[in-house]
Every structure is written in structure tokens, then in C-alpha cells.
Short mmCIF file of C-alpha atoms in Angstrom, two decimals:
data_model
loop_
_atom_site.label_atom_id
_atom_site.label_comp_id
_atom_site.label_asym_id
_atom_site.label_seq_id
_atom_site.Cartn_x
_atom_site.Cartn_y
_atom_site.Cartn_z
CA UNK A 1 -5.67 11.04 -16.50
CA UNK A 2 -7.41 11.17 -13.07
CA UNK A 3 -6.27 7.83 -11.34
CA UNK A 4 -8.27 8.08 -8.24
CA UNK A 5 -11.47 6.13 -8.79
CA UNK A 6 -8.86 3.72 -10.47
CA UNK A 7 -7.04 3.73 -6.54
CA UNK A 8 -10.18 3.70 -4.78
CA UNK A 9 -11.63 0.52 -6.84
CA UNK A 10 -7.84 -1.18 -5.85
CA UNK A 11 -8.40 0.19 -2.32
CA UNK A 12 -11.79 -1.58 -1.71
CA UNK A 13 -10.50 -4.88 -3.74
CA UNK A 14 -7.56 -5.12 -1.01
CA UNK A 15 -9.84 -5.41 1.77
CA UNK A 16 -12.99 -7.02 -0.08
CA UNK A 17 -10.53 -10.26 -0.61
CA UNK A 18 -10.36 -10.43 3.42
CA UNK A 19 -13.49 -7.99 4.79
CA UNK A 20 -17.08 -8.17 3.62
CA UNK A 21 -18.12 -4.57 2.59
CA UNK A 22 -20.42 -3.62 5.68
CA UNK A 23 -17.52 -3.88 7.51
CA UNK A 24 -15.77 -1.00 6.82
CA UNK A 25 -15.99 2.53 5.74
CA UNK A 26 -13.29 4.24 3.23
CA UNK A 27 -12.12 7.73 4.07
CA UNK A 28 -9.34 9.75 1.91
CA UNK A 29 -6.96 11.45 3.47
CA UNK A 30 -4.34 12.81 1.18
CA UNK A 31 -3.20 12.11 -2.18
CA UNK A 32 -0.27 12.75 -3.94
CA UNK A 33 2.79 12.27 -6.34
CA UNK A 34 5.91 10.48 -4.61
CA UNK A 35 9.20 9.27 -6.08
CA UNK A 36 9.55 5.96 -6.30
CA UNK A 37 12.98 4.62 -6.26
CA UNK A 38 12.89 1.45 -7.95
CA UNK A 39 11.17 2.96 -10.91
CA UNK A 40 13.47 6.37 -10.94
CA UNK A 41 10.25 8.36 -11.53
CA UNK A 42 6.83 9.82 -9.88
CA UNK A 43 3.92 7.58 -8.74
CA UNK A 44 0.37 8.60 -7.76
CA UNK A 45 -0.12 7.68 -4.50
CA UNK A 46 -3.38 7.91 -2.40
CA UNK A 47 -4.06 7.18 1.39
CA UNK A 48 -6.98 6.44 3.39
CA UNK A 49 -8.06 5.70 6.30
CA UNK A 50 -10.02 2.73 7.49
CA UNK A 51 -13.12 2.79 9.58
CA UNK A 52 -14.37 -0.46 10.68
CA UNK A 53 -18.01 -0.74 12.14
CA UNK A 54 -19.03 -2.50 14.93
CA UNK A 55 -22.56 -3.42 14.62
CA UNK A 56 -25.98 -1.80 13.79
CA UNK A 57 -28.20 -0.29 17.06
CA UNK A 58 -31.39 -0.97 16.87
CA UNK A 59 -33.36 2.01 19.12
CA UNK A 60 -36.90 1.95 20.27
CA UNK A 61 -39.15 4.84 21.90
CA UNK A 62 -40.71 4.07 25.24
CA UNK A 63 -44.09 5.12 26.50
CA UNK A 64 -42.42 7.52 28.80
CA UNK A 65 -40.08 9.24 26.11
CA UNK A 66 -36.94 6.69 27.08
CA UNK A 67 -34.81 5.09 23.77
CA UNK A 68 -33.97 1.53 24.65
CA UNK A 69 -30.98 0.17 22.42
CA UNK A 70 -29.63 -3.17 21.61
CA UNK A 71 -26.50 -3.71 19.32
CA UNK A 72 -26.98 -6.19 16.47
CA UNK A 73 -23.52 -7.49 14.15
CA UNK A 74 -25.70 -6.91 11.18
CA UNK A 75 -26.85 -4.28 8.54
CA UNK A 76 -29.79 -2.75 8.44
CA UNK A 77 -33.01 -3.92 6.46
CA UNK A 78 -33.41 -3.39 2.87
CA UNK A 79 -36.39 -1.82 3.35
CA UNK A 80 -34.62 0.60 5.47
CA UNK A 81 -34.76 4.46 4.32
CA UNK A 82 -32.66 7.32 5.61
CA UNK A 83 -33.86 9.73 8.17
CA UNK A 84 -32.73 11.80 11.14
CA UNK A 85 -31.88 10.24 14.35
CA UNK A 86 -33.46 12.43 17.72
CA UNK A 87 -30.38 13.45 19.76
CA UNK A 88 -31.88 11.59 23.04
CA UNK A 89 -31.42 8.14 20.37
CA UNK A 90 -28.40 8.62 19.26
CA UNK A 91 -27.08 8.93 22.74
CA UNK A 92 -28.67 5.93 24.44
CA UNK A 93 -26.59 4.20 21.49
CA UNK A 94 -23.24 6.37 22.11
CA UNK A 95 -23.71 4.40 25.74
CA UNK A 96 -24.21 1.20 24.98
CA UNK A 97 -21.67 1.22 22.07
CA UNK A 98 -18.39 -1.12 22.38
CA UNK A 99 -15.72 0.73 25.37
CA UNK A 100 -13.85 0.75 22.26
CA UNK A 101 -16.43 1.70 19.51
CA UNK A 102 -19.51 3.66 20.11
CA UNK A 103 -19.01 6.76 16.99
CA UNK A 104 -22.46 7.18 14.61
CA UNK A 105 -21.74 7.79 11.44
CA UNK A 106 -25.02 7.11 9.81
CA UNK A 107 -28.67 7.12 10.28
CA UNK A 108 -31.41 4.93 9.24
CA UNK A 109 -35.16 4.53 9.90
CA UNK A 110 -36.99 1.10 9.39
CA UNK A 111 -40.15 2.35 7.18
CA UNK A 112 -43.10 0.37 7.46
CA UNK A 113 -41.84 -1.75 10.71
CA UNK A 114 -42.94 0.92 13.47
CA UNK A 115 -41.20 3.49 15.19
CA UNK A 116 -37.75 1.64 14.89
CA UNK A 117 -34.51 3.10 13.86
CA UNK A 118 -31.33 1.78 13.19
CA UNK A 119 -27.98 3.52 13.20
CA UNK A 120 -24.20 2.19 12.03
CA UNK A 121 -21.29 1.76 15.03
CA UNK A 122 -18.00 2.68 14.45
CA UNK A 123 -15.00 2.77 16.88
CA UNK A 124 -14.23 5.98 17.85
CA UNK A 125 -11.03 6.03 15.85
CA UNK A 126 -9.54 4.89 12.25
CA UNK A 127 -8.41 1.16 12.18
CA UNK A 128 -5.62 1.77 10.45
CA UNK A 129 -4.05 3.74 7.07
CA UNK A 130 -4.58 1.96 3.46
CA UNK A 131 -1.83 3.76 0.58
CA UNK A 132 -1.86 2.54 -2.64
CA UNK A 133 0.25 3.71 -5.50
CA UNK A 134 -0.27 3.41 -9.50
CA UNK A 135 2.02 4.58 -12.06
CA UNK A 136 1.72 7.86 -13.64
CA UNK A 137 1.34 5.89 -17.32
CA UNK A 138 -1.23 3.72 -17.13
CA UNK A 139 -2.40 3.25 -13.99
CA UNK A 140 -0.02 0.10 -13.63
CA UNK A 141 -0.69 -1.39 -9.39
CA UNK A 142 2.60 -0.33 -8.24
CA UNK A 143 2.17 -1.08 -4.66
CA UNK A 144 -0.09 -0.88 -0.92
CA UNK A 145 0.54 -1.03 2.36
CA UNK A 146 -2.42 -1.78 4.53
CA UNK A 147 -1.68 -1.62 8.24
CA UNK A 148 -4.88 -3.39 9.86
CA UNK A 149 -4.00 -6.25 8.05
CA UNK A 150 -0.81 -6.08 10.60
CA UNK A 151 -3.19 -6.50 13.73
CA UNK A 152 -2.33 -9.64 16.03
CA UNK A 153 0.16 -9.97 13.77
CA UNK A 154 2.21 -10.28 17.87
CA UNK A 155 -0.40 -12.41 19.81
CA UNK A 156 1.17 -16.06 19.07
CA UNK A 157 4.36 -17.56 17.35
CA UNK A 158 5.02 -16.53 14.27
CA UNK A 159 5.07 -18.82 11.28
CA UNK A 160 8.12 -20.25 10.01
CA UNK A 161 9.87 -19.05 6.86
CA UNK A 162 8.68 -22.25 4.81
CA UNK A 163 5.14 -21.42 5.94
CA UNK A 164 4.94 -17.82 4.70
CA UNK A 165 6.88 -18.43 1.29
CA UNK A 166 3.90 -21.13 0.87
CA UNK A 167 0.55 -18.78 1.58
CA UNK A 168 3.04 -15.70 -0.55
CA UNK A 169 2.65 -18.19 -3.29
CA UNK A 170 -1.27 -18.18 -3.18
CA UNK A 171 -1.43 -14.37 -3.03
CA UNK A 172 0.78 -13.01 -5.45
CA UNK A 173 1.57 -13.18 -9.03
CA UNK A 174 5.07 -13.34 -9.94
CA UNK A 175 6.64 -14.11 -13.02
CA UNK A 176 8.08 -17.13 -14.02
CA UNK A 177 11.34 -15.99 -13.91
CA UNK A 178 10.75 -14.23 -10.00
CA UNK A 179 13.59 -15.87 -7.63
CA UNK A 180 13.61 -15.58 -3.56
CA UNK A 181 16.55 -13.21 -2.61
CA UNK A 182 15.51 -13.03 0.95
CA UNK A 183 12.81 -13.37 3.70
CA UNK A 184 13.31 -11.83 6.75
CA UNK A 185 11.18 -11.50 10.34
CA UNK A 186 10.71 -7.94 11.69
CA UNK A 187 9.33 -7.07 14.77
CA UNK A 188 8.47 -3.52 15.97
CA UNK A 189 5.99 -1.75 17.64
CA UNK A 190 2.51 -3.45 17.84
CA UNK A 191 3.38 -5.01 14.32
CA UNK A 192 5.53 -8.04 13.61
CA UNK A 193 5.60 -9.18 9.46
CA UNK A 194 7.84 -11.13 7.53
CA UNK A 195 9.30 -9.48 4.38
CA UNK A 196 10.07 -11.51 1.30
CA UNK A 197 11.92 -10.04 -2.00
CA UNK A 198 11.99 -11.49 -5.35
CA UNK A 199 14.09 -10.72 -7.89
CA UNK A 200 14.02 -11.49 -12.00
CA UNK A 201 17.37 -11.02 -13.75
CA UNK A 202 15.78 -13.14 -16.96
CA UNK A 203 12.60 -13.21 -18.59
CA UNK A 204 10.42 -10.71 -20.62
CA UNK A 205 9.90 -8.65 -17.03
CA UNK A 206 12.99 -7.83 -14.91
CA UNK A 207 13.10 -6.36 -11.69
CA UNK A 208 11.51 -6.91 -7.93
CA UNK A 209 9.01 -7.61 -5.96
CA UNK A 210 8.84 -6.97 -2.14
CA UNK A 211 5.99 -7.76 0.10
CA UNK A 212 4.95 -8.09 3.92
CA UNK A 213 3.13 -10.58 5.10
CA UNK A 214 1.33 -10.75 9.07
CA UNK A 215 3.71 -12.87 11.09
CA UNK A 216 0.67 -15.09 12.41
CA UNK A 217 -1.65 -15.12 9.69
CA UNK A 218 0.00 -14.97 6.87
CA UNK A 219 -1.90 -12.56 5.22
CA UNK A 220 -0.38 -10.21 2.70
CA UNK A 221 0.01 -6.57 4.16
CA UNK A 222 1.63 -4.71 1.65
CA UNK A 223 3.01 -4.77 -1.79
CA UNK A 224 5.89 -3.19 -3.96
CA UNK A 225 7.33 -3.85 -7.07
CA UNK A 226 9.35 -2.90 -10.16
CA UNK A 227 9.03 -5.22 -13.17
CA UNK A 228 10.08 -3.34 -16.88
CA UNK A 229 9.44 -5.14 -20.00
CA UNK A 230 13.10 -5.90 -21.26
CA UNK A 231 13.63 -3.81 -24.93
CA UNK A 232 16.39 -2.30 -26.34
CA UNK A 233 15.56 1.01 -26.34
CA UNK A 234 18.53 2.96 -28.47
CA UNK A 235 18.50 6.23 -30.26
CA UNK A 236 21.43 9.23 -30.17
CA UNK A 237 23.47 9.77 -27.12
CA UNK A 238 21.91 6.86 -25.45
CA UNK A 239 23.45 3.58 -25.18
CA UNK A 240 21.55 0.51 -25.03
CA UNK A 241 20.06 -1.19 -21.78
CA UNK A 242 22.48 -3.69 -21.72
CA UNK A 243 25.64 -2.05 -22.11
CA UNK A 244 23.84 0.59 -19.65
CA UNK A 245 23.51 -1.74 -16.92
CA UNK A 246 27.46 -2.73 -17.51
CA UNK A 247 28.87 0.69 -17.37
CA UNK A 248 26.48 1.95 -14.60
CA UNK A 249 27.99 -1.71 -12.44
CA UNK A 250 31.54 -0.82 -13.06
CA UNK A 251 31.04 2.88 -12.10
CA UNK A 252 29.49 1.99 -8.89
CA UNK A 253 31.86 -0.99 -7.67
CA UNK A 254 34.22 1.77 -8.59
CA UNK A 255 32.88 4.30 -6.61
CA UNK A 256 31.54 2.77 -3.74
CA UNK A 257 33.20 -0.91 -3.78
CA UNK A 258 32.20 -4.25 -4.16
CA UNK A 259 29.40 -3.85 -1.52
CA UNK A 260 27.35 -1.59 -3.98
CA UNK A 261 23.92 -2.95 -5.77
CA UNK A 262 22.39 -1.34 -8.85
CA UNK A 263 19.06 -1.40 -9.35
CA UNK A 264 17.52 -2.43 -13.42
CA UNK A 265 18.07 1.23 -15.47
CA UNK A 266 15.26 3.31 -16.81
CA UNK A 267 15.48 5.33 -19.93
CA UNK A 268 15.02 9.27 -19.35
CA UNK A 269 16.00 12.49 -19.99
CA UNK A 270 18.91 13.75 -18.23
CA UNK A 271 20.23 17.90 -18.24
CA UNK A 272 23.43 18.04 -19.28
CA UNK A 273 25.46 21.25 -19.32
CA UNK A 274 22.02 23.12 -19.37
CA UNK A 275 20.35 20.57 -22.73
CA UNK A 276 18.46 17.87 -22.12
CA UNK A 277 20.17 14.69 -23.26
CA UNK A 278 18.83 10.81 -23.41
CA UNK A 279 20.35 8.47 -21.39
CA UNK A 280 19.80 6.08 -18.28
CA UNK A 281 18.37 6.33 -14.23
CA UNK A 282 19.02 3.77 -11.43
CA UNK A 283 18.83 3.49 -7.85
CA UNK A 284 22.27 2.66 -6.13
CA UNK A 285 22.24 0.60 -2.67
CA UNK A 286 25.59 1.69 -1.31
CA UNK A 287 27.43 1.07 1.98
CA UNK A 288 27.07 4.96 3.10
CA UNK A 289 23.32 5.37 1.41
CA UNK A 290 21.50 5.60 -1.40
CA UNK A 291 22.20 7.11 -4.55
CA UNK A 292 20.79 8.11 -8.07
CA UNK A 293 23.02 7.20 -10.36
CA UNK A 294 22.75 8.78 -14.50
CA UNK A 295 24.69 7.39 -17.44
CA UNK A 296 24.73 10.17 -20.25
CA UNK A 297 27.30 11.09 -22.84
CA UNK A 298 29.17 7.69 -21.72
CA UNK A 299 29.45 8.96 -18.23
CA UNK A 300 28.00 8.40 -15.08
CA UNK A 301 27.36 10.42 -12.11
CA UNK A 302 25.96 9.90 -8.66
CA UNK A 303 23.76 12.32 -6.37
CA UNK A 304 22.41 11.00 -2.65
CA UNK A 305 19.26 10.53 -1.95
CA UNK A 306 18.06 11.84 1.20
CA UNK A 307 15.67 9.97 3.27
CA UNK A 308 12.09 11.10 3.24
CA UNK A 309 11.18 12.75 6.37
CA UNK A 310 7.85 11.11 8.74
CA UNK A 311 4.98 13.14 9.31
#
């Protein structure tokens, strides 16, 4: 199943619900599959980068060769048609691009309206990197992170915890069940969001759901979450989810103390002795890290995770 027009049609409905579409240009840079830890399994995950556009230039020939230029916020005509821009044009419009701005990427030539052109200005560099992830079955919207949504998220007071658990309410869907487990403020570099986690222990879909949200705005910024439908899934060698999530509990409080969390368990296969056995995945929060822990043949066992390196 190829998932990436299904990606790129989430990628342009993330920024279409902030950004008209002349605003901004889609580039991929890299796709891939990545583990995701509150699901215990592979994701398809696809990033992109985002180039916003400044304005149209409109350029006119003089009587003595010259291009004159003048920027317009605008697309071009309908009428418009593509066709080559002269090298002299496109660098009277390189000039009197944006100090910030001032990259062609396109061309276009009024037809019928004279000896006008019009070309599209972008800055010189990506706004910003847009991921989004879908499960492997289905396509399922797993999560995104969209960093322009982060700018000025540092250029006034931030909103106050009421406030952002208020506009969260307007931009996701939760289910019924979904209860507030924490909102926090987190500044760093150039970027300063508030991060809210739900969590549904009831309900037809248990799990999380963890999202940042701009500090000033509001606006949602990314999006992660792990919501299972709840059904006993039993056959041989594999015990059933809810004694599953007891004696993967017990063997983590006894391992790593009362401190340890245990995320909701996902069937699987799990290699035991060299045969592949049924039984149960989860992600353990411990004090010294995070683990995997596996419940087959009524015992459980615990490797580390190591942290994914940065690029």
C-alpha cells in the first residue's frame, strides 16, 4: 500500500486549515519507516519542507532593453501561461525581492496583456520542516509536527494554561473518555509551545494523545497519539489484554519500582528460544530510561531502548 499521496493530502490539509494554498510550496525530503513507541510497531513517516512565497513580480521591458519590477502579494492571472523568463528579468526581480526572500521558483508570462511577465517569490530558504506519520495498516493519522506553526510563538506572553486547554478543545478530537494528565510550558530555542497529554483508561479507545500548541497563538503545532480499540484478543500462549496489562504492571513496579509507567499492550509476535510465540508489547517509562517490555509464555522481559540519534 503506497501511503504517500495519502501523507501528502494530510500534509497540505495541516496548513490549508491556517495558509491559503498560494502561499506555500510543498517539497519532500525523506521518507521513511520509524518505530513508534506508543504503538510498539513501525509507522510511515514522511517529511517536507515548507516554502512560503512572498509575492508575485510583475517585470516590464523598457525601450532601452531595462526590466522594471514591482512586487505584488498576489497570484498571477488566470489567463497567465508558462514561459521562460530572460536572465536580465529574472535578476531585476532577484534585487528587488524581500532582504529576506528574493528565490524564483517559477515562471509565468501574461498572454494577451503585452509584453508582461510575472514570476513567484520565495525566501531564499525553507520555512520550516512538516513530518507526518500514518500507520502501516490503514493509513490511520498517527501524528505531525509542523515547525512554522512554532514562529512568534516567543514575541509576547504566553497564554495561560486555561487558555490553551480551551482553543486544544476546538482543534482536536478526543474521545469521550480522553482525560488531561498534564500541560506543561516549554521554552527553547526560537520556539516556546505548551504541551498537553490526554489519557483514556475507559471507553471503546484507550490510550494517549499528546499535542503542542504555539505559546502565543494557540495554534496546534504538532500531534501524537495512540488510541487501540479495546478487544480481547486470546488464542494459545497468549493471555488476554487484561490480565496482560496486570502481569506486565507487577513485573515493572518489580523491576524498576513504584516510579515505573506502562504504556496500553499490543498483541504481537514475540521469538522465543528461536519460535515465534504470541504474546504482548509495551513501552515502559522507567526512572533510568525507557524500556520494551514482552509478556510471553507467562513471563516478561525488558530490553532498553536507546534514544534515537539527531541528524
Amino acid at each position: 500500500m503506497d501511503l504517500r499521496p495519502a501523507a501528502l493530502a494530510w500534509a497540505h490539509e495541516i496548513l490549508r486549515a491556517h495558509w491559503a494554498p498560494e502561499r506555500y510550496r510543498l517539497e519532500p525530503e525523506r521518507e521513511r519507516l520509524r518505530l513508534h513507541r506508543g504503538r510498539d510497531r513501525q509507522v510511515y513517516a514522511l517529511d517536507l519542507q515548507v516554502w512560503e512565497r512572498e509575492g508575485l513580480a510583475e517585470l516590464r521591458p523598457g525601450p532601452d532593453g531595462d526590466w522594471s519590477c514591482v512586487l505584488f502579494p498576489a497570484e498571477a492571472p488566470a489567463e497567465a501561461v508558462p514561459r521562460p523568463l530572460p536572465d536580465a528579468a529574472a535578476a531585476v526581480a532577484r534585487r528587488a525581492a524581500p532582504s529576506d526572500g528574493g528565490l524564483l521558483r517559477a515562471e509565468r508570462a501574461l498572454g494577451g496583456a503585452g509584453p508582461a511577465l510575472w514570476a513567484v517569490v520565495e525566501r531564499r530558504r525553507p520555512d520550516g520542516l512538516l513530518g507526518v506519520e500514518l500507520d502501516l495498516d490503514g493509513g490511520e493519522r498517527v501524528g505531525f509536527v509542523c515547525l512554522p506553526f512554532e514562529r512568534g510563538s516567543r514575541q509576547s506572553a504566553a497564554l495561560g494554561r486555561a487558555s490553551v486547554v480551551e482553543r486544544a478543545g476546538t482543534q482536536i478530537r478526543l474521545p469521550p473518555e480522553a482525560r488531561l494528565r498534564s500541560a506543561r510550558l516549554q521554552s527553547g530555542p526560537g520556539r516556546r509551545v505548551w504541551t498537553l497529554r490526554w489519557e483514556a483508561t475507559e471507553g471503546e479507545r484507550r490510550g494517549w494523545v499528546r499535542a503542542t500548541f504555539n505559546a502565543r497563538s494557540g495554534r496546534l503545532c504538532g500531534l501524537s497519539r495512540s488510541l487501540r480499540p479495546v478487544a480481547p484478543v486470546e488464542g494459545p500462549g497468549r493471555a488476554s489484554q487484561a490480565s496482560a496489562e496486570r502481569a506486565l504492571a507487577l513485573g515493572a513496579r518489580l523491576r524498576f519500582g513504584d516510579g515505573a509507567r506502562v504504556g496500553i499492550p499490543a498483541p504481537g509476535l514475540v521469538r522465543v528460544g528461536g519460535e515465534l510465540r504470541a504474546g504482548w508489547l509495551a513501552v515502559v517509562h522507567a526512572p533510568r530510561g525507557l524500556y520494551r517490555a514482552v509478556l510471553a509464555d507467562e513471563r516478561v522481559r525488558f530490553v532498553k531502548l536507546r534514544p534515537r540519534r539527531r541528524a
